[in-house]
CSV table of C-alpha atoms in Angstrom, one decimal:
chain,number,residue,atom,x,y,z
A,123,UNK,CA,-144.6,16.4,-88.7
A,124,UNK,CA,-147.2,18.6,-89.8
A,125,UNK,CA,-147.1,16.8,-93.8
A,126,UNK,CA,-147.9,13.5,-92.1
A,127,UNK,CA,-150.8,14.8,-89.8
A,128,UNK,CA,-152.7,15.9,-93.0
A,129,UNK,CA,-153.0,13.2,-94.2
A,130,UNK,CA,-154.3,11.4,-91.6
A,131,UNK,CA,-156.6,13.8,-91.0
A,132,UNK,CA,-157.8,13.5,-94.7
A,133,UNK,CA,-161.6,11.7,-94.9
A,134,UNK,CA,-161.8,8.6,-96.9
A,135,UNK,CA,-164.1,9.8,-100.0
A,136,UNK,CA,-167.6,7.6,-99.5
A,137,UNK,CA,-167.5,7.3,-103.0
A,138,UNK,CA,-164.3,5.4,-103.2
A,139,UNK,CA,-165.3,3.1,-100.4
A,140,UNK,CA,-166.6,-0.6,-101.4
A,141,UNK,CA,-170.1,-1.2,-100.5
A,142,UNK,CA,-170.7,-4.6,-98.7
A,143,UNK,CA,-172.5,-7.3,-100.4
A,144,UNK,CA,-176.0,-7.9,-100.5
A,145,UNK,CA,-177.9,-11.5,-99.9
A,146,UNK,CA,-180.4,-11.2,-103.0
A,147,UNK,CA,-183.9,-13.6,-102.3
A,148,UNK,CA,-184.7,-16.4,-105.1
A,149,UNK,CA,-187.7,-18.0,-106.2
A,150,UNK,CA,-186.4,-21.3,-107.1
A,151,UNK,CA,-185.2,-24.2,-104.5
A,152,UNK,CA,-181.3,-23.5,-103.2
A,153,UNK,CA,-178.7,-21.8,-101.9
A,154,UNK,CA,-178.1,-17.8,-102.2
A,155,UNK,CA,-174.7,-16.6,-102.4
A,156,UNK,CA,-174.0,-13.0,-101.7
A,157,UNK,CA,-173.7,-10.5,-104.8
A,158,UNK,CA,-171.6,-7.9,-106.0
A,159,UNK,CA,-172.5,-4.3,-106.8
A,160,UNK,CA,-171.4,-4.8,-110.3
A,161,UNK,CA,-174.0,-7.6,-110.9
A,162,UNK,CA,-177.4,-8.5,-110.1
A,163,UNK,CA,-177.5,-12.4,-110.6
A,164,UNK,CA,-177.6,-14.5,-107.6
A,165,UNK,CA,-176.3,-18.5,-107.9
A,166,UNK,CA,-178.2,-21.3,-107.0
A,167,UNK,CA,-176.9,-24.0,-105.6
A,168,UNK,CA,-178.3,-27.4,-107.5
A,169,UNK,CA,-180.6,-30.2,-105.9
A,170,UNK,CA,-179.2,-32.5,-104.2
A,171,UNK,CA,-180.4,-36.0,-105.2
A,172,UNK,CA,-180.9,-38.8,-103.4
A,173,UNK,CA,-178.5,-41.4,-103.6
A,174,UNK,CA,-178.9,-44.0,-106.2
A,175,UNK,CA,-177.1,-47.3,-106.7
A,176,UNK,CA,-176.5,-48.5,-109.9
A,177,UNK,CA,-176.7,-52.1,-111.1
A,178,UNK,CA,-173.6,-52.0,-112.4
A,179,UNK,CA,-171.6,-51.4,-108.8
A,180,UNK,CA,-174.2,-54.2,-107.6
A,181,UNK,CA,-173.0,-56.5,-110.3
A,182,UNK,CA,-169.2,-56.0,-109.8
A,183,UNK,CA,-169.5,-56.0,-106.1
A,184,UNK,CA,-171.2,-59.4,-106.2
A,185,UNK,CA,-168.4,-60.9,-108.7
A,186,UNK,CA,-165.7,-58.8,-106.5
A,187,UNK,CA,-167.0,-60.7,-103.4
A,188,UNK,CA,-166.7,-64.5,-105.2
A,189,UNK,CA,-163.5,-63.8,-106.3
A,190,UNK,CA,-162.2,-62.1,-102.8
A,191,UNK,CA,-163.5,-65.0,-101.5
A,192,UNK,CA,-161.5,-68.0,-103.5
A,193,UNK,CA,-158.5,-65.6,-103.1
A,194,UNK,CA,-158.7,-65.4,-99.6
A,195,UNK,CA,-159.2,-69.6,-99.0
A,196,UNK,CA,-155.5,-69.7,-100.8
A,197,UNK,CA,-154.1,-68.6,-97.4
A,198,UNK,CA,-156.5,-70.6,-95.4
A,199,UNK,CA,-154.7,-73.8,-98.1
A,200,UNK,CA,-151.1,-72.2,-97.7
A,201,UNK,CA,-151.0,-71.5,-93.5
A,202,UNK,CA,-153.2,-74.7,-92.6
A,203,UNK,CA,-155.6,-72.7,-90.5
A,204,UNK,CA,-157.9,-75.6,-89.4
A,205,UNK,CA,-160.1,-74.4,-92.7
A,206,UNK,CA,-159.6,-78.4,-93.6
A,207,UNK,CA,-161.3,-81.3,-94.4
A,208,UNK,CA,-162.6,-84.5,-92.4
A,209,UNK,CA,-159.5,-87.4,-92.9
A,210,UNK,CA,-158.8,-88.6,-96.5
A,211,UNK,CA,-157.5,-92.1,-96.6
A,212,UNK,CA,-158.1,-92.8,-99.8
A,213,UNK,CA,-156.1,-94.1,-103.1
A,214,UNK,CA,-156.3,-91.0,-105.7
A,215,UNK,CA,-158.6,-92.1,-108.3
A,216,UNK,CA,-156.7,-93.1,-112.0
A,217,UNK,CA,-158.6,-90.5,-113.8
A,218,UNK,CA,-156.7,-87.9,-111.5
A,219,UNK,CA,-153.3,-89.3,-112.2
A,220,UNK,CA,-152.8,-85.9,-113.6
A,221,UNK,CA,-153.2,-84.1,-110.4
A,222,UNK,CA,-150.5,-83.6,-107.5
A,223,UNK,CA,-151.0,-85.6,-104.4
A,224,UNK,CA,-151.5,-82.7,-102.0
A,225,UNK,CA,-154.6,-81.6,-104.7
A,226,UNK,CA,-156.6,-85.2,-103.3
A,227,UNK,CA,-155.2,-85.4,-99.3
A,228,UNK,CA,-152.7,-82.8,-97.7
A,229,UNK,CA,-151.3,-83.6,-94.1
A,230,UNK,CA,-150.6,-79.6,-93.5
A,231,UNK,CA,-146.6,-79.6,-92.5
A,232,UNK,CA,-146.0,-76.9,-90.0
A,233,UNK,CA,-149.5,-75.0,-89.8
A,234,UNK,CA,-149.9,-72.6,-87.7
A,235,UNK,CA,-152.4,-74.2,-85.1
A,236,UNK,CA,-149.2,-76.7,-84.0
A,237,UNK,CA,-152.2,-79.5,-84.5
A,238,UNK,CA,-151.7,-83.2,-85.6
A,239,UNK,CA,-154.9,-83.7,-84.8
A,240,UNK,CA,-157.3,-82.6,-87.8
A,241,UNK,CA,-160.3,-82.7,-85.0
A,242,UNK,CA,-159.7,-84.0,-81.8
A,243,UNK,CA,-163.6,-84.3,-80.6
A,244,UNK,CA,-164.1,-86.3,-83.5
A,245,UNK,CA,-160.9,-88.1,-83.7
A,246,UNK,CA,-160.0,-88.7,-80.3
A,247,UNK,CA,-157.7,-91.7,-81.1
A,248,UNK,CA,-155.6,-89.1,-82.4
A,249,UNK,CA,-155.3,-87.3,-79.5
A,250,UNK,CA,-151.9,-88.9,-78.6
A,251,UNK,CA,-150.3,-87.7,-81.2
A,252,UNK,CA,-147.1,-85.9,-80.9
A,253,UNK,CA,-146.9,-82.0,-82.5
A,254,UNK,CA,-143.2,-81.5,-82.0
A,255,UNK,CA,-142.1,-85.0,-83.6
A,256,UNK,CA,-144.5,-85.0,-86.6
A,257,UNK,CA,-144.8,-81.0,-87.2
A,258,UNK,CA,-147.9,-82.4,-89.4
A,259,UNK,CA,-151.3,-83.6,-89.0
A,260,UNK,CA,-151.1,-87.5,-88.3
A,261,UNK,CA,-153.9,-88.4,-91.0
A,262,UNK,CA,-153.5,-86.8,-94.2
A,263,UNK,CA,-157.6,-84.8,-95.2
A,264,UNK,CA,-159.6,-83.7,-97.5
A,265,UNK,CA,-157.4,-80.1,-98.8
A,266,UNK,CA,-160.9,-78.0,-99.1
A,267,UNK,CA,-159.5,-74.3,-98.9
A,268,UNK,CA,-157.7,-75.3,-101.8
A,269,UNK,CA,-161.7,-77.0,-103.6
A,270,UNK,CA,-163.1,-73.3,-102.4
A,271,UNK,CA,-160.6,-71.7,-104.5
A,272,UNK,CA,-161.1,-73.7,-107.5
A,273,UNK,CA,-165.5,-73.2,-107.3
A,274,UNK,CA,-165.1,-69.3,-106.3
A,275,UNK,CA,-163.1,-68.6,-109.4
A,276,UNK,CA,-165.0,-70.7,-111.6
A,277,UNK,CA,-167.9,-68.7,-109.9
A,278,UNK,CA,-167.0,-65.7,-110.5
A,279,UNK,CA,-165.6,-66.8,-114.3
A,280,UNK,CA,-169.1,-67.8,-114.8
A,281,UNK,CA,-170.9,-64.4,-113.6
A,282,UNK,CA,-168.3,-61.9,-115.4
A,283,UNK,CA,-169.4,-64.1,-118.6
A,284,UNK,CA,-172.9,-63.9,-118.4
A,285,UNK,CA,-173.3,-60.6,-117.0
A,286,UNK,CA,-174.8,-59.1,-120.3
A,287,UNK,CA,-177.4,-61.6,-120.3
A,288,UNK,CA,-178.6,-60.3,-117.3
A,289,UNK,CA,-179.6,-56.9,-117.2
A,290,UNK,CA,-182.4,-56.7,-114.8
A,291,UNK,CA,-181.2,-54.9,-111.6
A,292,UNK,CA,-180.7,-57.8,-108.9
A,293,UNK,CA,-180.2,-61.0,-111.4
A,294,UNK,CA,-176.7,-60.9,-110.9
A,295,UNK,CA,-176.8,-60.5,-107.0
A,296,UNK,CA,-179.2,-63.2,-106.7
A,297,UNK,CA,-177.4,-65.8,-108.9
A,298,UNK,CA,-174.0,-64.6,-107.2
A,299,UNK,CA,-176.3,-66.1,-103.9
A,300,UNK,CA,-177.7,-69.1,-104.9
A,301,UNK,CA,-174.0,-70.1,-106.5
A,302,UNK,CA,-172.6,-69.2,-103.4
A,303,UNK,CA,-175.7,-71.0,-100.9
A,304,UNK,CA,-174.5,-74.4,-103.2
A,305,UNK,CA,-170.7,-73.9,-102.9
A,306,UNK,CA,-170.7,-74.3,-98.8
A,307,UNK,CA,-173.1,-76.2,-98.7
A,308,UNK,CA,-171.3,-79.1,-101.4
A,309,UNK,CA,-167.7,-78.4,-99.0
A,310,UNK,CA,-169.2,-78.9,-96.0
A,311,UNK,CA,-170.1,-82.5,-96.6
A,312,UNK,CA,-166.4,-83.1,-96.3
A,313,UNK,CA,-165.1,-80.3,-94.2
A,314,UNK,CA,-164.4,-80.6,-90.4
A,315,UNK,CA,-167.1,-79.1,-88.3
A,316,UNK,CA,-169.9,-79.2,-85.7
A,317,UNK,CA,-172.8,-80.5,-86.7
A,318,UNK,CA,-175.8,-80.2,-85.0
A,319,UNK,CA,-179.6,-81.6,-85.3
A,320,UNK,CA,-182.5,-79.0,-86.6
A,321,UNK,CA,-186.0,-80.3,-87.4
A,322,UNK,CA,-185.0,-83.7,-87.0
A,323,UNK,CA,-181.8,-83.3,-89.5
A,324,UNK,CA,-177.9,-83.2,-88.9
A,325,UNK,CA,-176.7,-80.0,-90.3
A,326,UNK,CA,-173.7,-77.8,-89.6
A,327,UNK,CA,-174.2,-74.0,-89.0
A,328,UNK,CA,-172.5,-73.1,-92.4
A,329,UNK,CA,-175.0,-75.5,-94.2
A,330,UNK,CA,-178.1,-73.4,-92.6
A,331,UNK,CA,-176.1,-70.0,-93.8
A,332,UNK,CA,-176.0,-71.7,-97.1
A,333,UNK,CA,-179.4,-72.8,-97.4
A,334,UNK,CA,-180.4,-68.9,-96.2
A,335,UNK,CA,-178.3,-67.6,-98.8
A,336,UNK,CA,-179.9,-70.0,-101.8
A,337,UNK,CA,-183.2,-69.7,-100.8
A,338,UNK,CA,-182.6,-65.3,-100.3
A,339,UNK,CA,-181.0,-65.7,-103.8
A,340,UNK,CA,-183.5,-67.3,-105.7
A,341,UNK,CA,-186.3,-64.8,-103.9
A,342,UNK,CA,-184.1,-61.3,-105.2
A,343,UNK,CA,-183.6,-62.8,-108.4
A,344,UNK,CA,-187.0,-63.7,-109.3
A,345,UNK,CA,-188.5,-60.4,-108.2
A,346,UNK,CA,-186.0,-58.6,-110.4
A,347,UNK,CA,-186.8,-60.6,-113.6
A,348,UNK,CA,-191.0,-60.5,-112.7
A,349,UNK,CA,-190.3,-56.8,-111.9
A,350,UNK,CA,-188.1,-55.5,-114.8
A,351,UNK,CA,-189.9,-57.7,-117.1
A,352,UNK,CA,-193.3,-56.0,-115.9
A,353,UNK,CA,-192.3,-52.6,-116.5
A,354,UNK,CA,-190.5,-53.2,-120.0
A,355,UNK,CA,-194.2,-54.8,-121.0
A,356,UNK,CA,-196.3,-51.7,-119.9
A,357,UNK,CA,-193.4,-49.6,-121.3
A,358,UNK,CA,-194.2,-51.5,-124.6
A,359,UNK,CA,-198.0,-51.1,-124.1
A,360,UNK,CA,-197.9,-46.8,-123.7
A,361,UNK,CA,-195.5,-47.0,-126.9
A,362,UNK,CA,-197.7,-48.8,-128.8
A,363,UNK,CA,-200.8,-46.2,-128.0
């Protein structure tokens, strides 16, 4: 119809048309976003800065870690993983007379190795044993998932106590090492393993990690107290000018 072909054929005014936006330059450092007719400011993105770890998240990760740790040697204790200790013959002292039986020597019923030998290459007397008629180890040992538990608590107890009294970045991390480095090394003593000679001496490959892990610790948490303590005394010196 003729109505609809004039309007069609009407222009657009130019006027009423919105103009595109414009990218306007900055001086500073960042981003330019693109800006309206109506205004003449142009947004800066801010710096990005570079990643910085605070010694807080190092502190709670290192007590997270200890305490992850005991938690986890509860299942090693509860599904009788092979995590055990060498053969435990022994009467419970009197001055544990307090403690349950399976706390001193544990004979793991129905773990989930199917093993009633608690180390056949170093018990190979045991090696006879039957699996299906005992459905335990044949020699009751040492429970040490169960010790783990007991020293990473008490570990981590320790750190979350004294964590205020160490405020140097690192003192907390390196303590949470050396406690750690002394932990495996004390369980291995009575834990079943491979042992194996280095430098003359017969060590097990957890003792070495250990004795990385102490002597790593002790390094970190000596440069963080010589460090920190250096720049808190030429922070003291410039205040005192």
């Amino acid at each position: 119809p003729p109505e609809i072909n004039t309007v069609c054929s009407s222009p657009v005014p130019v006027a009423s048309m919105p103009s595109p936006p414009t990218v306007e330059p900055t001086a500073g450092r960042g981003t330019t976003v693109p800006s309206s007719p109506t205004s003449s400011r142009s947004m800066v993105a801010p710096k990005v800065r570079p990643l910085s770890v605070s010694p807080d998240i190092v502190n709670v990760t290192s007590m997270s870690v200890i305490l992850a740790y005991g938690v986890g040697r509860i299942g090693c204790q509860m599904s009788g993983d092979g995590d055990w200790g060498e053969i435990n013959n022994s009467l419970k002292p009197s001055w544990l007379s307090w403690a349950p039986d399976w706390l001193w020597s544990f004979d793991y019923p129905n773990n989930v190795l199917e093993r009633c030998n608690p180390d056949p290459s170093r018990y190979p007397e045991l090696n006879n044993c039957n699996w299906e008629e005992l459905g335990r180890l044949a020699e009751p040992v040492w429970p040490t998932p169960i010790y783990e538990t007991i020293m990473a608590i008490g570990i981590f107890f320790f750190l979350w106590f004294i964590r205020k009294k160490l405020p140097y970045w690192g003192q907390l991390l390196g303590l949470f090492l050396v406690l750690n480095g002394v932990e495996r090394f004390i369980i291995e003593q009575i834990r079943v393993n491979t042992f194996q000679e280095i430098f003359g001496m017969v060590v097990t490959q957890a003792q070495v990690i250990s004795s990385i892990m102490m002597l790593v610790g002790i390094i970190i948490f000596s440069l963080a107290t010589f460090k920190w303590k250096q720049r808190q005394h030429i922070a003291t010196i410039d205040h005192t000018k």
